[in-house]
Amino acid sequence: MGNTPSSHKISAQDRAILEMKNQRDKLHQYQKRITKLTDRETAIAKECLTRGQKSKALLALRRKKYQESLLAKTDLQLEQLQQLTSDVEFATVQKDVLFGLQQGTVVLNQIHAEMGGIHRVEKLLEESAEARAYEREISEMLGGKMSNADEDDVEDELEQLQKEVSGLKESEVPSLPNAPNAELKEPDADTESVDAQRKARARARAEALRHPAEPIAA
């Protein structure tokens, strides 16, 4: 009598689904935190460009792209695993699912490592030896981890930010458009003076015609 042990047995498929749910929950948590970090990295890239530090701006954007790629990769992988775990013949794909979950854990750990805090990203704005060491560390870490397509995307974003920064620099110099107008005020006064002189000479000529000078006696 009573429930048999087999009636409460958790299958491998159940465990895989549970693990996948846990990974997706973690991913959603990381997405919110990473978004704040990548927003700051974009702002730092713009700040570096205003200082003429293009290499630092590029490094900030490369790390941002790497972080975004990790999130996208994990999201896609979990979506594929969800399809596999819903397979009726789960036993035939069990190894693939377990391997996928293991890989998902590895990538989630990589994402977690990227969330070292915004204060680390702020080092790109510093000029200390510690900041230069951080730049080398990030450059080495990113080496070989980004695809050519990702690098192209970074270059495009850098170019767009450069245009934005150039536009901001132009808008921050309001005195330049007014300078020519200020300088034109003096020529206006001179022009009025010249016009008055011309009118005076014209009146003098007209007066001379009306009253010609008497001839000088020999």
PDB file of C-alpha atoms in Angstrom:
ATOM      1  CA  MET A   1       0.000   0.000   0.000  1.00  0.00           C
ATOM      2  CA  GLY A   2       1.032   3.597  -0.297  1.00  0.00           C
ATOM      3  CA  ASN A   3       3.070   5.392  -2.890  1.00  0.00           C
ATOM      4  CA  THR A   4       5.867   3.451  -4.483  1.00  0.00           C
ATOM      5  CA  PRO A   5       9.325   5.047  -4.675  1.00  0.00           C
ATOM      6  CA  SER A   6       9.160   4.994  -8.465  1.00  0.00           C
ATOM      7  CA  SER A   7       6.112   7.259  -8.500  1.00  0.00           C
ATOM      8  CA  HIS A   8       8.237  10.149  -7.107  1.00  0.00           C
ATOM      9  CA  LYS A   9      11.411   9.462  -9.030  1.00  0.00           C
ATOM     10  CA  ILE A  10      12.887  12.545 -10.734  1.00  0.00           C
ATOM     11  CA  SER A  11      13.966  11.744 -14.252  1.00  0.00           C
ATOM     12  CA  ALA A  12      17.087  12.984 -16.024  1.00  0.00           C
ATOM     13  CA  GLN A  13      14.830  15.091 -18.201  1.00  0.00           C
ATOM     14  CA  ASP A  14      13.286  16.743 -15.139  1.00  0.00           C
ATOM     15  CA  ARG A  15      16.734  17.539 -13.741  1.00  0.00           C
ATOM     16  CA  ALA A  16      17.842  18.998 -17.087  1.00  0.00           C
ATOM     17  CA  ILE A  17      14.754  21.197 -17.279  1.00  0.00           C
ATOM     18  CA  LEU A  18      15.314  22.405 -13.708  1.00  0.00           C
ATOM     19  CA  GLU A  19      18.993  23.152 -14.382  1.00  0.00           C
ATOM     20  CA  MET A  20      18.073  24.987 -17.559  1.00  0.00           C
ATOM     21  CA  LYS A  21      15.522  27.103 -15.665  1.00  0.00           C
ATOM     22  CA  ASN A  22      18.139  27.985 -13.053  1.00  0.00           C
ATOM     23  CA  GLN A  23      20.576  29.027 -15.769  1.00  0.00           C
ATOM     24  CA  ARG A  24      17.976  31.178 -17.499  1.00  0.00           C
ATOM     25  CA  ASP A  25      17.089  32.881 -14.207  1.00  0.00           C
ATOM     26  CA  LYS A  26      20.767  33.639 -13.639  1.00  0.00           C
ATOM     27  CA  LEU A  27      21.122  34.932 -17.180  1.00  0.00           C
ATOM     28  CA  HIS A  28      18.239  37.376 -16.705  1.00  0.00           C
ATOM     29  CA  GLN A  29      19.832  38.649 -13.493  1.00  0.00           C
ATOM     30  CA  TYR A  30      23.165  39.099 -15.229  1.00  0.00           C
ATOM     31  CA  GLN A  31      21.571  40.862 -18.196  1.00  0.00           C
ATOM     32  CA  LYS A  32      20.252  43.648 -15.966  1.00  0.00           C
ATOM     33  CA  ARG A  33      23.604  44.130 -14.258  1.00  0.00           C
ATOM     34  CA  ILE A  34      25.644  43.903 -17.440  1.00  0.00           C
ATOM     35  CA  THR A  35      23.422  46.501 -19.136  1.00  0.00           C
ATOM     36  CA  LYS A  36      24.395  49.082 -16.504  1.00  0.00           C
ATOM     37  CA  LEU A  37      28.038  48.195 -17.061  1.00  0.00           C
ATOM     38  CA  THR A  38      27.898  48.401 -20.854  1.00  0.00           C
ATOM     39  CA  ASP A  39      26.069  51.745 -20.686  1.00  0.00           C
ATOM     40  CA  ARG A  40      28.916  53.113 -18.583  1.00  0.00           C
ATOM     41  CA  GLU A  41      31.494  51.655 -20.972  1.00  0.00           C
ATOM     42  CA  THR A  42      29.848  53.523 -23.847  1.00  0.00           C
ATOM     43  CA  ALA A  43      29.973  56.761 -21.851  1.00  0.00           C
ATOM     44  CA  ILE A  44      33.632  56.160 -21.001  1.00  0.00           C
ATOM     45  CA  ALA A  45      34.420  55.523 -24.666  1.00  0.00           C
ATOM     46  CA  LYS A  46      32.894  58.902 -25.555  1.00  0.00           C
ATOM     47  CA  GLU A  47      34.828  60.591 -22.765  1.00  0.00           C
ATOM     48  CA  CYS A  48      38.071  59.046 -24.027  1.00  0.00           C
ATOM     49  CA  LEU A  49      37.326  60.293 -27.550  1.00  0.00           C
ATOM     50  CA  THR A  50      36.815  63.847 -26.288  1.00  0.00           C
ATOM     51  CA  ARG A  51      40.294  63.567 -24.761  1.00  0.00           C
ATOM     52  CA  GLY A  52      41.756  62.268 -27.999  1.00  0.00           C
ATOM     53  CA  GLN A  53      42.369  58.812 -26.501  1.00  0.00           C
ATOM     54  CA  LYS A  54      41.068  56.675 -29.351  1.00  0.00           C
ATOM     55  CA  SER A  55      42.842  53.472 -28.259  1.00  0.00           C
ATOM     56  CA  LYS A  56      41.205  53.603 -24.826  1.00  0.00           C
ATOM     57  CA  ALA A  57      37.808  54.258 -26.384  1.00  0.00           C
ATOM     58  CA  LEU A  58      38.283  51.263 -28.663  1.00  0.00           C
ATOM     59  CA  LEU A  59      39.237  49.059 -25.710  1.00  0.00           C
ATOM     60  CA  ALA A  60      36.097  50.072 -23.786  1.00  0.00           C
ATOM     61  CA  LEU A  61      33.902  49.282 -26.789  1.00  0.00           C
ATOM     62  CA  ARG A  62      35.643  45.958 -27.417  1.00  0.00           C
ATOM     63  CA  ARG A  63      35.025  44.825 -23.855  1.00  0.00           C
ATOM     64  CA  LYS A  64      31.429  45.991 -24.089  1.00  0.00           C
ATOM     65  CA  LYS A  65      30.943  43.969 -27.287  1.00  0.00           C
ATOM     66  CA  TYR A  66      32.522  40.897 -25.675  1.00  0.00           C
ATOM     67  CA  GLN A  67      30.109  41.122 -22.740  1.00  0.00           C
ATOM     68  CA  GLU A  68      27.107  41.550 -25.023  1.00  0.00           C
ATOM     69  CA  SER A  69      28.257  38.561 -27.104  1.00  0.00           C
ATOM     70  CA  LEU A  70      28.478  36.373 -23.998  1.00  0.00           C
ATOM     71  CA  LEU A  71      24.893  37.237 -23.074  1.00  0.00           C
ATOM     72  CA  ALA A  72      23.614  36.616 -26.607  1.00  0.00           C
ATOM     73  CA  LYS A  73      25.506  33.328 -26.839  1.00  0.00           C
ATOM     74  CA  THR A  74      24.097  32.043 -23.562  1.00  0.00           C
ATOM     75  CA  ASP A  75      20.566  33.135 -24.422  1.00  0.00           C
ATOM     76  CA  LEU A  76      20.703  31.325 -27.771  1.00  0.00           C
ATOM     77  CA  GLN A  77      22.172  28.211 -26.180  1.00  0.00           C
ATOM     78  CA  LEU A  78      19.442  28.044 -23.546  1.00  0.00           C
ATOM     79  CA  GLU A  79      16.799  28.448 -26.221  1.00  0.00           C
ATOM     80  CA  GLN A  80      18.247  25.492 -28.117  1.00  0.00           C
ATOM     81  CA  LEU A  81      18.417  23.414 -24.931  1.00  0.00           C
ATOM     82  CA  GLN A  82      14.793  24.184 -24.215  1.00  0.00           C
ATOM     83  CA  GLN A  83      13.852  22.675 -27.553  1.00  0.00           C
ATOM     84  CA  LEU A  84      15.964  19.597 -26.846  1.00  0.00           C
ATOM     85  CA  THR A  85      14.518  19.001 -23.379  1.00  0.00           C
ATOM     86  CA  SER A  86      10.993  19.083 -24.785  1.00  0.00           C
ATOM     87  CA  ASP A  87      11.909  16.267 -27.174  1.00  0.00           C
ATOM     88  CA  VAL A  88       9.761  13.187 -26.624  1.00  0.00           C
ATOM     89  CA  GLU A  89      12.794  10.970 -27.204  1.00  0.00           C
ATOM     90  CA  PHE A  90      14.860  12.768 -24.547  1.00  0.00           C
ATOM     91  CA  ALA A  91      17.140   9.750 -24.053  1.00  0.00           C
ATOM     92  CA  THR A  92      18.537  10.221 -27.554  1.00  0.00           C
ATOM     93  CA  VAL A  93      19.596  13.827 -26.902  1.00  0.00           C
ATOM     94  CA  GLN A  94      20.423  13.534 -23.219  1.00  0.00           C
ATOM     95  CA  LYS A  95      24.188  13.713 -23.734  1.00  0.00           C
ATOM     96  CA  ASP A  96      23.846  16.832 -25.879  1.00  0.00           C
ATOM     97  CA  VAL A  97      21.645  18.488 -23.280  1.00  0.00           C
ATOM     98  CA  LEU A  98      24.005  17.693 -20.406  1.00  0.00           C
ATOM     99  CA  PHE A  99      26.988  18.938 -22.401  1.00  0.00           C
ATOM    100  CA  GLY A 100      25.068  22.102 -23.286  1.00  0.00           C
ATOM    101  CA  LEU A 101      24.227  22.728 -19.664  1.00  0.00           C
ATOM    102  CA  GLN A 102      27.875  22.286 -18.692  1.00  0.00           C
ATOM    103  CA  GLN A 103      28.899  24.796 -21.354  1.00  0.00           C
ATOM    104  CA  GLY A 104      26.177  27.122 -20.156  1.00  0.00           C
ATOM    105  CA  THR A 105      27.599  27.015 -16.645  1.00  0.00           C
ATOM    106  CA  VAL A 106      31.051  27.881 -17.991  1.00  0.00           C
ATOM    107  CA  VAL A 107      29.748  30.872 -19.942  1.00  0.00           C
ATOM    108  CA  LEU A 108      27.660  32.081 -17.008  1.00  0.00           C
ATOM    109  CA  ASN A 109      30.803  32.004 -14.885  1.00  0.00           C
ATOM    110  CA  GLN A 110      32.557  34.080 -17.545  1.00  0.00           C
ATOM    111  CA  ILE A 111      29.709  36.585 -17.486  1.00  0.00           C
ATOM    112  CA  HIS A 112      29.863  36.713 -13.699  1.00  0.00           C
ATOM    113  CA  ALA A 113      33.591  37.419 -13.884  1.00  0.00           C
ATOM    114  CA  GLU A 114      32.868  40.389 -16.155  1.00  0.00           C
ATOM    115  CA  MET A 115      30.733  41.984 -13.471  1.00  0.00           C
ATOM    116  CA  GLY A 116      33.717  43.128 -11.447  1.00  0.00           C
ATOM    117  CA  GLY A 117      32.127  46.482 -10.791  1.00  0.00           C
ATOM    118  CA  ILE A 118      31.991  49.776 -12.632  1.00  0.00           C
ATOM    119  CA  HIS A 119      34.973  51.050 -10.638  1.00  0.00           C
ATOM    120  CA  ARG A 120      37.206  48.732 -12.693  1.00  0.00           C
ATOM    121  CA  VAL A 121      35.920  50.180 -15.957  1.00  0.00           C
ATOM    122  CA  GLU A 122      36.582  53.686 -14.628  1.00  0.00           C
ATOM    123  CA  LYS A 123      40.301  52.882 -14.664  1.00  0.00           C
ATOM    124  CA  LEU A 124      40.294  53.607 -18.401  1.00  0.00           C
ATOM    125  CA  LEU A 125      39.908  57.280 -17.514  1.00  0.00           C
ATOM    126  CA  GLU A 126      43.002  57.215 -15.295  1.00  0.00           C
ATOM    127  CA  GLU A 127      46.652  57.672 -16.227  1.00  0.00           C
ATOM    128  CA  SER A 128      48.234  55.691 -13.381  1.00  0.00           C
ATOM    129  CA  ALA A 129      50.467  52.638 -13.681  1.00  0.00           C
ATOM    130  CA  GLU A 130      47.613  50.549 -12.285  1.00  0.00           C
ATOM    131  CA  ALA A 131      45.333  51.854 -15.037  1.00  0.00           C
ATOM    132  CA  ARG A 132      47.873  50.959 -17.741  1.00  0.00           C
ATOM    133  CA  ALA A 133      48.219  47.481 -16.261  1.00  0.00           C
ATOM    134  CA  TYR A 134      44.429  47.126 -16.393  1.00  0.00           C
ATOM    135  CA  GLU A 135      44.417  48.128 -20.078  1.00  0.00           C
ATOM    136  CA  ARG A 136      47.026  45.457 -20.875  1.00  0.00           C
ATOM    137  CA  GLU A 137      45.051  42.880 -18.899  1.00  0.00           C
ATOM    138  CA  ILE A 138      41.854  43.593 -20.840  1.00  0.00           C
ATOM    139  CA  SER A 139      43.652  43.636 -24.196  1.00  0.00           C
ATOM    140  CA  GLU A 140      45.226  40.251 -23.492  1.00  0.00           C
ATOM    141  CA  MET A 141      41.947  38.823 -22.215  1.00  0.00           C
ATOM    142  CA  LEU A 142      40.062  39.897 -25.338  1.00  0.00           C
ATOM    143  CA  GLY A 143      42.740  38.601 -27.686  1.00  0.00           C
ATOM    144  CA  GLY A 144      41.267  35.800 -29.790  1.00  0.00           C
ATOM    145  CA  LYS A 145      37.898  35.886 -28.013  1.00  0.00           C
ATOM    146  CA  MET A 146      36.120  38.156 -30.461  1.00  0.00           C
ATOM    147  CA  SER A 147      35.056  37.264 -33.982  1.00  0.00           C
ATOM    148  CA  ASN A 148      35.880  39.382 -37.012  1.00  0.00           C
ATOM    149  CA  ALA A 149      32.219  40.348 -37.201  1.00  0.00           C
ATOM    150  CA  ASP A 150      32.325  41.562 -33.582  1.00  0.00           C
ATOM    151  CA  GLU A 151      35.489  43.579 -34.287  1.00  0.00           C
ATOM    152  CA  ASP A 152      33.797  45.153 -37.336  1.00  0.00           C
ATOM    153  CA  ASP A 153      30.787  46.076 -35.197  1.00  0.00           C
ATOM    154  CA  VAL A 154      33.105  47.721 -32.678  1.00  0.00           C
ATOM    155  CA  GLU A 155      34.824  49.766 -35.403  1.00  0.00           C
ATOM    156  CA  ASP A 156      31.421  50.903 -36.694  1.00  0.00           C
ATOM    157  CA  GLU A 157      30.321  51.930 -33.214  1.00  0.00           C
ATOM    158  CA  LEU A 158      33.592  53.779 -32.653  1.00  0.00           C
ATOM    159  CA  GLU A 159      33.113  55.697 -35.896  1.00  0.00           C
ATOM    160  CA  GLN A 160      29.561  56.623 -34.885  1.00  0.00           C
ATOM    161  CA  LEU A 161      30.721  57.831 -31.462  1.00  0.00           C
ATOM    162  CA  GLN A 162      33.446  59.910 -33.106  1.00  0.00           C
ATOM    163  CA  LYS A 163      30.794  61.666 -35.187  1.00  0.00           C
ATOM    164  CA  GLU A 164      28.705  62.307 -32.081  1.00  0.00           C
ATOM    165  CA  VAL A 165      31.694  63.669 -30.177  1.00  0.00           C
ATOM    166  CA  SER A 166      32.662  65.922 -33.094  1.00  0.00           C
ATOM    167  CA  GLY A 167      29.116  67.269 -33.189  1.00  0.00           C
ATOM    168  CA  LEU A 168      29.193  67.937 -29.452  1.00  0.00           C
ATOM    169  CA  LYS A 169      32.498  69.762 -29.708  1.00  0.00           C
ATOM    170  CA  GLU A 170      31.104  72.051 -32.394  1.00  0.00           C
ATOM    171  CA  SER A 171      27.964  72.788 -30.381  1.00  0.00           C
ATOM    172  CA  GLU A 172      30.041  73.573 -27.283  1.00  0.00           C
ATOM    173  CA  VAL A 173      31.711  76.584 -28.973  1.00  0.00           C
ATOM    174  CA  PRO A 174      28.863  79.138 -29.239  1.00  0.00           C
ATOM    175  CA  SER A 175      31.220  82.101 -29.575  1.00  0.00           C
ATOM    176  CA  LEU A 176      32.488  81.043 -32.982  1.00  0.00           C
ATOM    177  CA  PRO A 177      29.337  81.752 -34.990  1.00  0.00           C
ATOM    178  CA  ASN A 178      28.977  85.154 -33.292  1.00  0.00           C
ATOM    179  CA  ALA A 179      32.543  86.232 -33.896  1.00  0.00           C
ATOM    180  CA  PRO A 180      32.075  87.350 -37.520  1.00  0.00           C
ATOM    181  CA  ASN A 181      28.996  89.409 -36.597  1.00  0.00           C
ATOM    182  CA  ALA A 182      30.909  91.175 -33.831  1.00  0.00           C
ATOM    183  CA  GLU A 183      33.717  91.965 -36.216  1.00  0.00           C
ATOM    184  CA  LEU A 184      31.308  93.259 -38.861  1.00  0.00           C
ATOM    185  CA  LYS A 185      30.020  96.009 -36.602  1.00  0.00           C
ATOM    186  CA  GLU A 186      33.159  98.099 -37.061  1.00  0.00           C
ATOM    187  CA  PRO A 187      33.107  97.865 -40.880  1.00  0.00           C
ATOM    188  CA  ASP A 188      29.459  98.978 -40.738  1.00  0.00           C
ATOM    189  CA  ALA A 189      30.518 102.178 -38.995  1.00  0.00           C
ATOM    190  CA  ASP A 190      33.303 102.705 -41.509  1.00  0.00           C
ATOM    191  CA  THR A 191      30.865 102.090 -44.334  1.00  0.00           C
ATOM    192  CA  GLU A 192      28.512 104.732 -42.979  1.00  0.00           C
ATOM    193  CA  SER A 193      31.421 107.154 -42.746  1.00  0.00           C
ATOM    194  CA  VAL A 194      32.491 106.410 -46.311  1.00  0.00           C
ATOM    195  CA  ASP A 195      28.916 106.854 -47.527  1.00  0.00           C
ATOM    196  CA  ALA A 196      28.679 110.211 -45.738  1.00  0.00           C
ATOM    197  CA  GLN A 197      31.922 111.330 -47.340  1.00  0.00           C
ATOM    198  CA  ARG A 198      30.671 110.295 -50.753  1.00  0.00           C
ATOM    199  CA  LYS A 199      27.407 112.178 -50.240  1.00  0.00           C
ATOM    200  CA  ALA A 200      29.303 115.268 -49.089  1.00  0.00           C
ATOM    201  CA  ARG A 201      31.513 115.167 -52.164  1.00  0.00           C
ATOM    202  CA  ALA A 202      28.436 114.729 -54.384  1.00  0.00           C
ATOM    203  CA  ARG A 203      26.793 117.772 -52.765  1.00  0.00           C
ATOM    204  CA  ALA A 204      29.978 119.765 -53.263  1.00  0.00           C
ATOM    205  CA  ARG A 205      30.097 118.860 -56.931  1.00  0.00           C
ATOM    206  CA  ALA A 206      26.427 119.808 -57.380  1.00  0.00           C
ATOM    207  CA  GLU A 207      27.012 123.117 -55.617  1.00  0.00           C
ATOM    208  CA  ALA A 208      30.015 123.820 -57.832  1.00  0.00           C
ATOM    209  CA  LEU A 209      27.912 123.266 -60.929  1.00  0.00           C
ATOM    210  CA  ARG A 210      25.264 125.683 -59.706  1.00  0.00           C
ATOM    211  CA  HIS A 211      27.837 128.361 -58.831  1.00  0.00           C
ATOM    212  CA  PRO A 212      30.788 128.026 -61.153  1.00  0.00           C
ATOM    213  CA  ALA A 213      33.933 129.857 -60.057  1.00  0.00           C
ATOM    214  CA  GLU A 214      34.607 133.243 -61.808  1.00  0.00           C
ATOM    215  CA  PRO A 215      37.452 133.157 -64.319  1.00  0.00           C
ATOM    216  CA  ILE A 216      40.742 134.567 -63.057  1.00  0.00           C
ATOM    217  CA  ALA A 217      41.641 137.892 -64.761  1.00  0.00           C
ATOM    218  CA  ALA A 218      44.764 137.839 -66.890  1.00  0.00           C
TER     219      ALA A 218
END
